[in-house]
mmCIF file of C-alpha atoms in Angstrom:
data_model
loop_
_atom_site.group_PDB
_atom_site.id
_atom_site.type_symbol
_atom_site.label_atom_id
_atom_site.label_comp_id
_atom_site.label_asym_id
_atom_site.label_seq_id
_atom_site.Cartn_x
_atom_site.Cartn_y
_atom_site.Cartn_z
ATOM 1 C CA UNK A 577 101.447 120.108 81.382
ATOM 2 C CA UNK A 578 102.525 116.542 82.106
ATOM 3 C CA UNK A 579 101.173 113.729 79.967
ATOM 4 C CA UNK A 580 99.767 110.556 81.512
ATOM 5 C CA UNK A 581 98.992 107.417 79.533
ATOM 6 C CA UNK A 582 96.614 105.055 81.327
ATOM 7 C CA UNK A 583 96.575 101.369 80.371
ATOM 8 C CA UNK A 584 93.536 99.817 82.009
ATOM 9 C CA UNK A 585 91.116 96.927 81.804
ATOM 10 C CA UNK A 586 87.907 97.786 79.972
ATOM 11 C CA UNK A 587 86.013 97.651 83.256
ATOM 12 C CA UNK A 588 82.917 99.852 83.403
ATOM 13 C CA UNK A 589 82.128 98.897 87.006
ATOM 14 C CA UNK A 590 85.311 99.931 88.834
ATOM 15 C CA UNK A 591 88.264 101.109 86.771
ATOM 16 C CA UNK A 592 86.683 103.375 84.183
ATOM 17 C CA UNK A 593 84.629 105.320 86.764
ATOM 18 C CA UNK A 594 87.756 105.609 88.916
ATOM 19 C CA UNK A 595 89.740 107.158 86.078
ATOM 20 C CA UNK A 596 86.810 109.423 85.192
ATOM 21 C CA UNK A 597 87.038 110.825 88.736
ATOM 22 C CA UNK A 598 90.768 111.406 88.347
ATOM 23 C CA UNK A 599 90.474 113.025 84.919
ATOM 24 C CA UNK A 600 87.658 115.327 86.018
ATOM 25 C CA UNK A 601 89.551 116.330 89.166
ATOM 26 C CA UNK A 602 92.949 117.077 87.627
ATOM 27 C CA UNK A 603 92.259 117.788 83.934
ATOM 28 C CA UNK A 604 93.877 121.223 84.301
ATOM 29 C CA UNK A 605 97.121 119.654 85.527
ATOM 30 C CA UNK A 606 97.563 116.683 83.196
ATOM 31 C CA UNK A 607 96.863 115.608 79.648
ATOM 32 C CA UNK A 608 95.442 112.084 79.578
ATOM 33 C CA UNK A 609 95.367 109.371 76.942
ATOM 34 C CA UNK A 610 93.883 105.965 77.618
ATOM 35 C CA UNK A 611 94.243 102.403 76.368
ATOM 36 C CA UNK A 612 91.590 99.847 77.351
ATOM 37 C CA UNK A 613 92.162 96.097 77.312
ATOM 38 C CA UNK A 614 89.766 93.151 77.715
ATOM 39 C CA UNK A 615 89.642 91.159 80.938
ATOM 40 C CA UNK A 616 91.950 88.150 80.918
ATOM 41 C CA UNK A 617 90.567 84.671 81.395
ATOM 42 C CA UNK A 618 90.781 83.378 84.962
ATOM 43 C CA UNK A 619 92.129 79.825 85.204
ATOM 44 C CA UNK A 620 91.289 79.433 81.495
ATOM 45 C CA UNK A 621 87.679 80.407 82.200
ATOM 46 C CA UNK A 622 85.517 83.353 81.311
ATOM 47 C CA UNK A 623 85.587 85.600 84.425
ATOM 48 C CA UNK A 624 81.810 85.223 84.861
ATOM 49 C CA UNK A 625 82.107 81.424 85.003
ATOM 50 C CA UNK A 626 84.940 81.666 87.528
ATOM 51 C CA UNK A 627 82.898 83.982 89.762
ATOM 52 C CA UNK A 628 79.867 81.690 89.587
ATOM 53 C CA UNK A 629 81.837 78.543 90.420
ATOM 54 C CA UNK A 630 83.945 80.127 93.155
ATOM 55 C CA UNK A 631 81.642 82.582 94.905
ATOM 56 C CA UNK A 632 78.391 80.634 94.589
ATOM 57 C CA UNK A 633 74.978 81.465 93.162
ATOM 58 C CA UNK A 634 73.869 83.989 95.806
ATOM 59 C CA UNK A 635 77.042 86.081 95.629
ATOM 60 C CA UNK A 636 77.133 85.759 91.842
ATOM 61 C CA UNK A 637 73.595 87.103 91.427
ATOM 62 C CA UNK A 638 74.127 89.881 93.972
ATOM 63 C CA UNK A 639 77.362 90.897 92.232
ATOM 64 C CA UNK A 640 75.547 90.842 88.876
ATOM 65 C CA UNK A 641 72.866 93.216 90.171
ATOM 66 C CA UNK A 642 75.472 95.488 91.742
ATOM 67 C CA UNK A 643 77.550 95.547 88.537
ATOM 68 C CA UNK A 644 74.515 96.335 86.376
ATOM 69 C CA UNK A 645 73.566 99.267 88.601
ATOM 70 C CA UNK A 646 77.125 100.618 88.432
ATOM 71 C CA UNK A 647 77.262 100.308 84.646
ATOM 72 C CA UNK A 648 74.004 102.207 84.298
ATOM 73 C CA UNK A 649 75.086 104.832 86.832
ATOM 74 C CA UNK A 650 78.398 105.569 85.111
ATOM 75 C CA UNK A 651 77.445 104.912 81.480
ATOM 76 C CA UNK A 652 77.344 108.544 80.377
ATOM 77 C CA UNK A 653 80.457 109.754 82.205
ATOM 78 C CA UNK A 654 82.446 106.682 81.107
ATOM 79 C CA UNK A 655 81.472 107.298 77.488
ATOM 80 C CA UNK A 656 82.491 110.961 77.632
ATOM 81 C CA UNK A 657 85.853 110.399 79.327
ATOM 82 C CA UNK A 658 86.756 107.369 77.212
ATOM 83 C CA UNK A 659 85.871 109.039 73.933
ATOM 84 C CA UNK A 660 87.521 108.086 70.656
ATOM 85 C CA UNK A 661 89.753 111.146 70.568
ATOM 86 C CA UNK A 662 91.291 110.292 73.945
ATOM 87 C CA UNK A 663 91.184 106.484 74.226
ATOM 88 C CA UNK A 664 92.142 103.424 72.194
ATOM 89 C CA UNK A 665 90.164 100.229 72.768
ATOM 90 C CA UNK A 666 92.153 97.060 72.040
ATOM 91 C CA UNK A 667 90.676 93.576 71.638
ATOM 92 C CA UNK A 668 93.820 91.931 73.013
ATOM 93 C CA UNK A 669 97.181 92.953 74.471
ATOM 94 C CA UNK A 670 98.574 94.304 71.199
ATOM 95 C CA UNK A 671 102.173 95.112 72.080
ATOM 96 C CA UNK A 672 102.853 96.831 68.748
ATOM 97 C CA UNK A 673 99.845 99.143 69.050
ATOM 98 C CA UNK A 674 100.724 100.013 72.636
ATOM 99 C CA UNK A 675 104.301 100.769 71.608
ATOM 100 C CA UNK A 676 103.029 102.990 68.796
ATOM 101 C CA UNK A 677 100.778 104.899 71.209
ATOM 102 C CA UNK A 678 103.685 105.437 73.627
ATOM 103 C CA UNK A 679 105.936 106.723 70.843
ATOM 104 C CA UNK A 680 103.319 109.101 69.426
ATOM 105 C CA UNK A 681 101.805 110.397 72.686
ATOM 106 C CA UNK A 682 105.187 110.683 74.457
ATOM 107 C CA UNK A 683 103.861 110.391 78.035
ATOM 108 C CA UNK A 684 105.768 111.469 81.123
ATOM 109 C CA UNK A 685 103.953 108.834 83.181
ATOM 110 C CA UNK A 686 102.320 105.529 82.280
ATOM 111 C CA UNK A 687 99.871 104.233 84.869
ATOM 112 C CA UNK A 688 98.610 100.669 84.562
ATOM 113 C CA UNK A 689 95.434 99.293 86.110
ATOM 114 C CA UNK A 690 95.214 96.160 84.022
ATOM 115 C CA UNK A 691 95.615 92.432 84.613
ATOM 116 C CA UNK A 692 98.470 92.029 82.127
ATOM 117 C CA UNK A 693 102.190 91.786 82.835
ATOM 118 C CA UNK A 694 103.955 94.552 80.906
ATOM 119 C CA UNK A 695 106.748 93.184 78.668
ATOM 120 C CA UNK A 696 110.263 94.437 79.309
ATOM 121 C CA UNK A 697 110.373 95.795 75.751
ATOM 122 C CA UNK A 698 107.651 98.330 76.565
ATOM 123 C CA UNK A 699 109.146 99.240 79.934
ATOM 124 C CA UNK A 700 112.436 100.080 78.219
ATOM 125 C CA UNK A 701 111.088 102.138 75.292
ATOM 126 C CA UNK A 702 112.111 105.339 77.017
ATOM 127 C CA UNK A 703 113.792 105.236 80.417
ATOM 128 C CA UNK A 704 112.580 108.775 81.141
ATOM 129 C CA UNK A 705 108.998 107.491 81.275
ATOM 130 C CA UNK A 706 107.852 106.614 84.790
ATOM 131 C CA UNK A 707 105.655 103.505 85.091
ATOM 132 C CA UNK A 708 103.287 103.083 88.054
ATOM 133 C CA UNK A 709 100.644 100.713 89.313
ATOM 134 C CA UNK A 710 98.068 100.657 92.096
ATOM 135 C CA UNK A 711 97.520 97.661 94.361
ATOM 136 C CA UNK A 712 94.666 97.100 96.812
ATOM 137 C CA UNK A 713 96.843 95.973 99.714
ATOM 138 C CA UNK A 714 99.582 97.278 101.979
ATOM 139 C CA UNK A 715 102.593 96.002 100.086
ATOM 140 C CA UNK A 716 104.670 93.909 100.417
ATOM 141 C CA UNK A 717 101.805 91.884 101.930
ATOM 142 C CA UNK A 718 99.054 90.651 99.641
ATOM 143 C CA UNK A 719 100.753 90.718 96.254
ATOM 144 C CA UNK A 720 98.808 89.150 93.409
ATOM 145 C CA UNK A 721 95.019 88.946 93.104
ATOM 146 C CA UNK A 722 92.129 89.278 95.566
ATOM 147 C CA UNK A 723 94.335 90.557 98.404
ATOM 148 C CA UNK A 724 91.251 91.554 100.412
ATOM 149 C CA UNK A 725 90.276 87.902 100.777
ATOM 150 C CA UNK A 726 93.709 86.718 101.875
ATOM 151 C CA UNK A 727 94.315 89.685 104.188
ATOM 152 C CA UNK A 728 90.991 88.943 105.893
ATOM 153 C CA UNK A 729 91.948 85.289 106.365
ATOM 154 C CA UNK A 730 95.338 86.256 107.793
ATOM 155 C CA UNK A 731 93.983 89.008 110.038
ATOM 156 C CA UNK A 732 95.988 91.745 108.296
ATOM 157 C CA UNK A 733 95.117 95.400 107.741
ATOM 158 C CA UNK A 734 93.581 96.364 104.412
ATOM 159 C CA UNK A 735 94.959 99.240 102.380
ATOM 160 C CA UNK A 736 96.124 100.683 99.085
ATOM 161 C CA UNK A 737 99.626 101.084 97.644
ATOM 162 C CA UNK A 738 101.028 103.000 94.679
ATOM 163 C CA UNK A 739 104.320 101.670 93.355
ATOM 164 C CA UNK A 740 106.771 101.766 90.486
ATOM 165 C CA UNK A 741 106.349 98.992 87.927
ATOM 166 C CA UNK A 742 109.191 96.470 87.947
ATOM 167 C CA UNK A 743 109.822 93.087 86.341
ATOM 168 C CA UNK A 744 108.408 91.288 89.400
ATOM 169 C CA UNK A 745 104.685 91.551 90.117
ATOM 170 C CA UNK A 746 103.764 94.217 92.713
ATOM 171 C CA UNK A 747 107.396 94.497 93.850
ATOM 172 C CA UNK A 748 108.424 97.984 92.714
ATOM 173 C CA UNK A 749 109.407 100.787 95.079
ATOM 174 C CA UNK A 750 106.502 102.335 96.985
ATOM 175 C CA UNK A 751 105.497 105.960 96.465
ATOM 176 C CA UNK A 752 102.349 106.070 98.596
ATOM 177 C CA UNK A 753 100.420 103.669 100.819
ATOM 178 C CA UNK A 754 97.530 104.087 103.224
ATOM 179 C CA UNK A 755 95.694 101.815 105.631
ATOM 180 C CA UNK A 756 91.943 101.573 105.025
ATOM 181 C CA UNK A 757 89.568 101.032 107.930
ATOM 182 C CA UNK A 758 87.551 97.775 108.046
ATOM 183 C CA UNK A 759 84.617 97.581 105.638
ATOM 184 C CA UNK A 760 81.443 95.502 105.681
ATOM 185 C CA UNK A 761 82.411 93.533 102.551
ATOM 186 C CA UNK A 762 84.953 93.138 99.764
ATOM 187 C CA UNK A 763 82.721 95.205 97.483
ATOM 188 C CA UNK A 764 82.485 97.961 100.091
ATOM 189 C CA UNK A 765 86.288 97.958 100.296
ATOM 190 C CA UNK A 766 86.548 98.351 96.517
ATOM 191 C CA UNK A 767 83.971 101.151 96.627
ATOM 192 C CA UNK A 768 86.207 102.999 99.080
ATOM 193 C CA UNK A 769 89.204 102.678 96.757
ATOM 194 C CA UNK A 770 87.635 103.317 93.371
ATOM 195 C CA UNK A 771 84.996 105.878 94.318
ATOM 196 C CA UNK A 772 87.765 107.906 95.983
ATOM 197 C CA UNK A 773 90.511 107.087 93.515
ATOM 198 C CA UNK A 774 91.042 110.739 92.633
ATOM 199 C CA UNK A 775 91.832 111.476 96.298
ATOM 200 C CA UNK A 776 94.318 108.601 96.537
ATOM 201 C CA UNK A 777 95.835 109.495 93.170
ATOM 202 C CA UNK A 778 96.593 113.054 94.246
ATOM 203 C CA UNK A 779 98.211 111.820 97.480
ATOM 204 C CA UNK A 780 100.350 109.519 95.360
ATOM 205 C CA UNK A 781 101.292 112.319 92.981
ATOM 206 C CA UNK A 782 102.178 114.679 95.843
ATOM 207 C CA UNK A 783 104.609 112.068 97.176
ATOM 208 C CA UNK A 784 106.004 111.523 93.694
ATOM 209 C CA UNK A 785 106.700 115.245 93.346
ATOM 210 C CA UNK A 786 108.447 115.153 96.724
ATOM 211 C CA UNK A 787 110.583 112.191 95.575
ATOM 212 C CA UNK A 788 109.152 109.819 98.176
ATOM 213 C CA UNK A 789 110.359 106.316 97.373
ATOM 214 C CA UNK A 790 110.509 103.286 99.689
ATOM 215 C CA UNK A 791 112.133 99.962 98.866
ATOM 216 C CA UNK A 792 110.070 96.847 99.498
ATOM 217 C CA UNK A 793 112.712 95.177 101.641
ATOM 218 C CA UNK A 794 110.565 92.305 102.852
ATOM 219 C CA UNK A 795 109.532 89.481 100.564
ATOM 220 C CA UNK A 796 105.906 89.738 101.657
ATOM 221 C CA UNK A 797 103.220 87.370 100.409
ATOM 222 C CA UNK A 798 101.900 86.523 96.956
ATOM 223 C CA UNK A 799 98.482 85.046 96.206
ATOM 224 C CA UNK A 800 96.682 83.649 93.196
ATOM 225 C CA UNK A 801 92.977 83.287 92.381
ATOM 226 C CA UNK A 802 91.103 81.792 95.350
ATOM 227 C CA UNK A 803 89.077 78.596 95.096
ATOM 228 C CA UNK A 804 86.155 77.354 97.188
ATOM 229 C CA UNK A 805 88.474 76.133 99.958
ATOM 230 C CA UNK A 806 89.994 79.600 100.308
ATOM 231 C CA UNK A 807 86.532 81.177 100.311
ATOM 232 C CA UNK A 808 85.476 78.911 103.198
ATOM 233 C CA UNK A 809 88.405 80.241 105.231
ATOM 234 C CA UNK A 810 87.416 83.781 104.231
ATOM 235 C CA UNK A 811 83.836 83.314 105.444
ATOM 236 C CA UNK A 812 85.047 81.632 108.638
ATOM 237 C CA UNK A 813 87.233 84.692 109.322
ATOM 238 C CA UNK A 814 84.131 86.884 109.086
ATOM 239 C CA UNK A 815 84.608 87.995 105.496
ATOM 240 C CA UNK A 816 81.784 88.904 103.135
ATOM 241 C CA UNK A 817 81.976 89.265 99.366
ATOM 242 C CA UNK A 818 78.987 91.567 98.864
ATOM 243 C CA UNK A 819 75.969 92.692 100.867
ATOM 244 C CA UNK A 820 72.557 94.138 100.107
ATOM 245 C CA UNK A 821 73.773 97.375 101.697
ATOM 246 C CA UNK A 822 76.298 97.641 98.868
ATOM 247 C CA UNK A 823 73.455 97.556 96.358
ATOM 248 C CA UNK A 824 71.241 100.014 98.242
ATOM 249 C CA UNK A 825 74.161 102.443 98.588
ATOM 250 C CA UNK A 826 74.311 102.765 94.818
#
């Protein structure tokens, strides 16, 4: 049985439920261990302050309601899957503790869904370990953060990509990618990805087993955290952050 170490943000709205789906779907095929990390500050701000200032009061309150409903909905399953015997909750990116976990657990695969850049020292601990990441865009387009917003502005297709971790952000060889049909909002797009993450994960793993590997030959595009000016372009292009339908669908 292959061992998978997951290094993820301590996100009870999206990432933890996504990994719960994966673990419950493939627990007979893999042994999982998990490391959770706190959200990084955004532009030296608490993420909540950034969201309020950038997305505005209406979107902020709607997102808050949506997030609360998700946390309640997944509280029990998150707690079971991320139990003490399987997961390690860190208060900061503790490189020494992560290295210790890698050396003791001896994973075959390390999958990261966190907002931290992995130091070269960790990537080189054991060259037999395969490191992977997921990105919510069709790479090489939309590297960086909030790709949905920038892809909407630029009239590009939305999608998901699974890739090897390299020194450059979102630039590793691709193992699996899939176009995702247009959604009513950014939140609806994330629901498609994370509520079906087990499905996408198994497609990725099937390709990995078949040695599918594509170089990212094009430079693509890289984006940072959007500000109000970017959001205006997003709205003008027909984009929506969240809708009441997203809340009712929970």
